[in-house]
């Protein structure tokens, strides 16, 4: 078990010689589908050692008790939104009117927003940089670019703000090719990479990386001129087959391939881009058999959650860490480098850099029985 301080030392020692360029992650990557690697053998879940949070921000708002816990999404460490849309265990939108809230101080306080279509058959919330997007079926999409003060209504496909959040270059799903976003639609590039099973593209400036998998094998190609020409970059073989291959970006610009396994349960295959032209397998000796989520967090470190708890891949090995997370938390990295860990009942924010994180638990409750109070402390209120 590595503590926060010693892991920081590991991070310093493992600073990789990566290129100055970085590439963007794929928009809203699908849930992690780890895979069936023949080894190591499956292991039984183990409890995560209890470690205190640096801060717990627990707030109660004026929402009737029958509402279930909200869907909470953060854009960065300060800005987030919450949608109360499920009541008495019924799916969102089918049992109660939607209630919308926003925070600009990391969940210390929340203010009510007017939901543009509170009664609908299905309610969804998408928080992306520069926009809040709501789906209220069958009425369509509602997009706000002013923090929820006003909304624009559209119907049909995803609104422009949501598509734009995926970056300038994306996969045109209907055609299986790479397209460039021109502000209105994705225009297929004149030159396409020769990548079997193409399903992901990442980019930053002139640098584009395309990847895919077919028959269990990974493939990738790189362009250094905004997609006008492509260079195939062989991905070294690694144990086990790959079902889906994703391009992901670390906060410091490190570029990774994550090979999700076809059985949706195994620890993924990992590669790192070196010299902007070749892929190096990232070993993780001692890793568990399963993983729920994998997130690059800088200087060659990968954070992992799964049935065995929480760990970090560093220097070719897997280490259990004492972060106050559980294996049920799904990890993503927000626009400002903050780790967002989403669990069944809470959202935990890890602010800071690489393994040096300040862990903040955010809990938003509706009205509760008498004696339940709102708190912003180092520990949650026991009365709730």
XYZ file of C-alpha atoms in Angstrom:
384
model
C 0.000 0.000 0.000
C 1.434 3.371 -1.014
C 0.491 6.534 0.837
C -0.040 9.904 -0.782
C 3.427 11.188 -0.011
C 5.389 8.180 -1.230
C 3.311 7.954 -4.393
C 4.172 11.569 -5.109
C 7.854 10.572 -5.017
C 7.091 7.783 -7.490
C 5.412 10.349 -9.736
C 8.465 12.577 -9.721
C 10.747 9.671 -10.614
C 8.516 8.558 -13.463
C 8.179 11.808 -15.405
C 8.091 10.530 -19.017
C 9.886 12.092 -21.977
C 6.718 12.786 -23.929
C 6.284 15.146 -26.844
C 5.083 18.670 -26.237
C 1.897 17.997 -28.185
C -1.168 16.497 -26.570
C -4.376 15.077 -27.926
C -7.933 15.291 -26.740
C -9.968 12.409 -25.395
C -12.954 10.985 -27.197
C -16.252 12.674 -26.346
C -18.153 10.856 -23.635
C -16.282 7.515 -23.930
C -18.455 4.449 -23.457
C -18.511 2.746 -20.059
C -15.316 0.829 -19.486
C -15.469 -2.711 -20.852
C -12.453 -4.472 -19.402
C -11.656 -7.914 -20.739
C -10.947 -11.535 -20.609
C -7.235 -11.885 -20.181
C -6.273 -15.471 -19.274
C -4.131 -14.242 -16.406
C -3.955 -13.278 -13.665
C -6.624 -15.520 -12.150
C -9.754 -13.757 -10.854
C -9.490 -12.492 -7.308
C -12.173 -11.957 -4.699
C -13.186 -8.355 -3.930
C -11.333 -6.852 -0.984
C -12.512 -3.979 1.218
C -10.955 -0.554 0.755
C -9.156 0.733 3.832
C -11.071 3.650 5.320
C -9.265 6.953 4.808
C -10.752 10.293 5.789
C -11.685 12.946 3.271
C -9.997 16.312 3.282
C -13.463 17.865 3.163
C -17.094 16.759 2.934
C -19.551 19.171 1.354
C -23.020 17.906 2.251
C -25.903 20.231 1.433
C -29.666 19.824 1.736
C -31.946 21.644 -0.693
C -35.713 22.113 -0.829
C -36.595 18.943 -2.713
C -39.488 16.729 -1.501
C -38.440 13.520 0.281
C -39.899 11.256 -2.414
C -37.164 12.278 -4.869
C -34.259 9.873 -5.292
C -30.675 11.108 -5.224
C -29.824 13.452 -8.116
C -27.615 12.952 -11.115
C -24.629 15.244 -10.419
C -22.076 16.207 -13.059
C -19.102 18.544 -12.699
C -17.388 20.428 -15.515
C -14.391 21.369 -13.369
C -13.595 21.554 -9.655
C -15.934 24.533 -9.156
C -18.793 24.246 -11.651
C -21.401 21.516 -11.578
C -25.074 20.735 -12.087
C -27.580 18.410 -10.434
C -30.818 16.987 -11.797
C -33.454 15.529 -9.478
C -35.665 13.583 -11.888
C -36.378 10.161 -10.340
C -38.904 9.504 -7.580
C -39.608 6.364 -5.552
C -37.188 4.338 -7.669
C -38.987 5.130 -10.942
C -36.701 6.051 -13.925
C -36.037 9.785 -14.461
C -39.030 11.680 -15.768
C -41.660 9.017 -15.201
C -42.595 9.672 -11.594
C -42.016 13.362 -10.871
C -41.195 16.751 -12.358
C -37.493 17.489 -12.883
C -35.711 19.889 -10.522
C -32.447 21.510 -11.574
C -29.603 22.955 -9.461
C -26.181 24.495 -10.095
C -23.034 25.147 -8.079
C -20.126 27.493 -8.803
C -18.152 26.748 -5.646
C -17.530 23.020 -5.893
C -20.724 21.945 -4.127
C -20.442 24.170 -1.055
C -23.724 25.759 -2.089
C -26.391 25.062 -4.720
C -28.952 27.357 -6.350
C -32.164 26.304 -8.028
C -32.498 26.828 -11.782
C -35.685 26.879 -13.818
C -35.941 23.636 -15.741
C -37.263 24.479 -19.234
C -39.332 21.264 -19.549
C -39.765 19.727 -16.089
C -42.454 17.201 -17.088
C -41.308 14.660 -19.681
C -41.097 10.913 -20.242
C -37.315 10.848 -19.893
C -34.924 13.420 -18.394
C -31.151 13.541 -18.883
C -28.370 16.010 -18.015
C -25.045 16.571 -19.784
C -22.550 19.047 -18.331
C -19.753 19.998 -20.747
C -17.311 22.907 -20.895
C -19.184 26.084 -21.833
C -22.627 24.458 -21.874
C -25.381 22.695 -19.940
C -27.473 20.374 -22.096
C -30.769 18.763 -21.051
C -32.726 16.080 -22.866
C -36.466 15.957 -22.164
C -38.056 13.249 -24.294
C -40.058 13.432 -26.460
C -39.742 17.240 -26.571
C -36.077 17.455 -27.537
C -32.937 19.216 -26.324
C -32.476 22.344 -24.198
C -29.056 24.033 -24.238
C -27.747 26.786 -21.964
C -24.477 28.643 -22.474
C -25.039 31.084 -19.596
C -25.027 28.753 -16.622
C -28.710 27.857 -16.815
C -30.118 31.390 -16.965
C -31.679 30.696 -20.377
C -32.096 27.736 -22.718
C -32.338 27.245 -26.484
C -34.665 24.475 -27.693
C -33.752 22.104 -30.542
C -35.076 18.793 -31.808
C -33.520 15.922 -33.716
C -29.890 14.981 -33.203
C -27.533 16.176 -30.469
C -27.285 19.979 -30.246
C -24.203 21.741 -31.548
C -22.834 22.530 -28.079
C -22.837 18.863 -27.131
C -21.208 17.740 -30.370
C -18.639 20.547 -30.188
C -17.611 19.359 -26.722
C -16.168 16.268 -28.397
C -13.503 18.374 -30.097
C -12.742 19.460 -33.613
C -12.194 15.919 -34.940
C -14.578 13.068 -34.177
C -15.835 9.766 -35.520
C -18.824 10.095 -37.842
C -20.615 7.137 -36.343
C -23.016 6.546 -39.215
C -20.111 6.172 -41.661
C -17.239 4.966 -39.506
C -14.881 7.720 -40.683
C -13.189 10.749 -39.111
C -14.953 14.063 -39.533
C -14.057 17.684 -38.781
C -16.604 19.793 -36.896
C -17.313 23.024 -38.801
C -19.757 24.451 -36.265
C -22.811 22.830 -37.828
C -21.877 19.273 -38.809
C -19.038 16.771 -39.027
C -17.436 16.910 -42.477
C -15.505 13.709 -43.394
C -11.796 14.276 -43.965
C -10.554 13.835 -47.522
C -7.792 11.504 -46.277
C -8.766 8.707 -43.909
C -6.437 6.506 -41.826
C -6.137 2.829 -42.671
C -7.266 1.578 -39.256
C -9.362 -1.610 -39.086
C -12.324 -1.242 -36.755
C -11.810 2.520 -36.410
C -13.744 3.738 -33.369
C -11.811 6.599 -31.742
C -9.834 9.725 -32.611
C -7.971 12.130 -30.349
C -6.367 15.420 -31.290
C -4.581 18.591 -30.306
C -3.663 21.172 -32.891
C -2.014 19.486 -35.863
C -1.657 16.116 -34.128
C -4.370 13.481 -34.602
C -4.391 9.890 -33.371
C -6.859 7.318 -34.720
C -7.340 3.847 -33.253
C -9.536 0.779 -33.493
C -9.628 -2.973 -33.031
C -10.600 -5.924 -35.192
C -10.533 -9.650 -34.445
C -9.051 -8.867 -31.025
C -6.061 -6.929 -32.393
C -5.367 -3.189 -31.864
C -4.501 -0.740 -34.654
C -3.525 2.942 -34.678
C -2.400 5.716 -37.027
C -1.065 9.229 -36.502
C -1.331 12.450 -38.491
C 0.833 15.498 -37.817
C -0.840 17.768 -40.372
C -4.481 17.911 -39.266
C -5.449 14.725 -41.066
C -4.163 15.545 -44.528
C -1.972 12.422 -44.420
C -1.604 9.477 -42.044
C 1.188 7.219 -40.803
C 0.304 3.729 -39.590
C 1.854 3.093 -36.164
C 1.963 -0.605 -35.217
C 0.639 -1.394 -31.742
C 2.783 -4.119 -30.115
C 1.017 -7.346 -29.242
C -0.007 -7.769 -25.620
C -1.576 -10.592 -23.624
C -5.224 -11.212 -24.416
C -7.563 -9.837 -27.053
C -8.881 -6.281 -27.305
C -12.572 -5.611 -27.842
C -12.602 -1.785 -28.053
C -9.599 0.541 -28.297
C -9.768 4.118 -26.967
C -7.429 7.106 -27.180
C -7.195 8.919 -23.843
C -5.249 11.955 -22.669
C -3.478 12.640 -19.383
C -3.628 16.153 -17.899
C 0.042 16.705 -18.778
C -0.475 15.726 -22.420
C 0.530 12.075 -22.196
C -1.214 9.994 -24.872
C -2.505 6.501 -24.114
C -4.347 3.644 -25.761
C -6.707 1.727 -23.495
C -7.692 -1.664 -24.875
C -10.964 -2.656 -23.295
C -11.572 -6.387 -23.144
C -14.471 -8.010 -24.951
C -15.882 -9.722 -21.847
C -16.351 -6.342 -20.062
C -14.652 -7.506 -16.850
C -10.901 -7.975 -17.381
C -8.045 -5.576 -16.696
C -7.409 -3.588 -19.920
C -4.392 -3.613 -22.181
C -2.418 -0.345 -22.037
C 0.004 1.452 -24.346
C 1.698 4.860 -24.174
C 2.735 7.048 -27.116
C 6.476 7.780 -27.209
C 8.214 10.243 -29.547
C 4.784 10.963 -31.141
C 5.297 8.004 -33.458
C 5.388 4.650 -31.641
C 3.468 2.785 -28.937
C 5.056 1.263 -25.873
C 3.182 -1.378 -23.837
C 2.482 -0.183 -20.299
C 3.047 -3.125 -17.989
C 1.142 -3.402 -14.724
C 2.719 -6.309 -12.838
C 0.544 -7.433 -9.959
C -2.636 -5.919 -11.367
C -6.035 -7.346 -10.388
C -8.032 -9.458 -12.782
C -10.784 -6.868 -13.191
C -11.161 -3.109 -13.581
C -14.112 -0.755 -13.751
C -12.336 2.427 -14.865
C -8.867 3.617 -15.859
C -7.816 7.281 -15.933
C -4.379 8.730 -16.823
C -3.522 11.377 -14.205
C -0.107 12.634 -15.359
C 3.625 11.779 -15.327
C 2.985 8.230 -16.484
C 0.487 7.330 -13.756
C -2.853 5.601 -14.332
C -5.537 5.495 -11.640
C -7.684 2.353 -11.574
C -10.876 1.295 -9.794
C -12.476 -2.137 -9.711
C -13.660 -4.991 -7.467
C -10.239 -5.141 -5.779
C -10.462 -1.483 -4.750
C -8.381 1.460 -5.922
C -4.874 1.395 -7.354
C -2.318 3.161 -9.510
C -0.185 1.828 -12.349
C 3.305 3.315 -12.034
C 6.682 2.245 -13.382
C 5.393 -1.042 -14.783
C 3.616 -2.176 -11.602
C 0.183 -1.937 -10.036
C -0.019 -0.553 -6.481
C -2.985 -0.416 -4.121
C -3.419 3.138 -2.802
C -5.117 4.592 0.269
C -7.369 7.077 -1.527
C -10.846 7.459 0.040
C -12.569 5.815 -2.934
C -14.144 2.408 -3.479
C -14.061 0.020 -6.388
C -17.572 1.212 -7.311
C -16.371 4.709 -8.190
C -16.012 5.411 -11.919
C -13.090 7.752 -12.654
C -12.926 10.538 -15.206
C -10.604 13.531 -15.518
C -12.301 16.923 -15.847
C -11.244 19.829 -18.042
C -9.018 21.334 -15.326
C -7.320 18.032 -14.416
C -9.557 17.288 -11.423
C -10.363 13.614 -10.881
C -14.122 13.041 -10.673
C -15.072 9.753 -9.006
C -18.774 8.993 -9.389
C -20.320 6.417 -7.077
C -23.884 5.206 -6.502
C -24.561 7.862 -3.850
C -21.886 10.525 -4.163
C -19.343 12.373 -6.271
C -15.777 12.715 -5.037
C -13.452 15.362 -6.470
C -9.689 14.910 -6.373
C -8.051 18.291 -6.918
C -4.317 18.753 -7.329
C -1.719 17.148 -9.570
C -0.755 13.547 -10.359
C -0.972 11.556 -7.094
C -0.979 14.633 -4.826
C -4.727 15.094 -4.431
C -7.079 16.788 -2.024
C -10.188 14.590 -1.764
C -13.577 16.311 -1.460
C -16.813 14.377 -1.061
C -19.884 16.133 -2.497
C -23.340 15.061 -1.322
C -26.540 16.823 -2.366
C -29.700 15.785 -0.499
C -33.345 16.686 -0.741
C -35.536 17.282 2.298
C -34.896 14.685 4.982
C -36.465 13.825 8.349
C -36.317 16.360 11.175
C -32.843 16.765 12.633
C -31.021 16.296 9.333
C -28.865 19.301 8.603
C -26.644 20.679 5.851
C -22.932 20.657 6.498
C -19.650 21.597 4.891
C -17.066 19.995 7.153
C -14.203 17.567 7.263
C -16.629 14.730 7.999
C -20.276 14.097 6.960
C -23.195 14.841 9.286
C -24.159 11.741 11.240
C -27.718 13.018 11.613
C -28.287 12.437 7.896
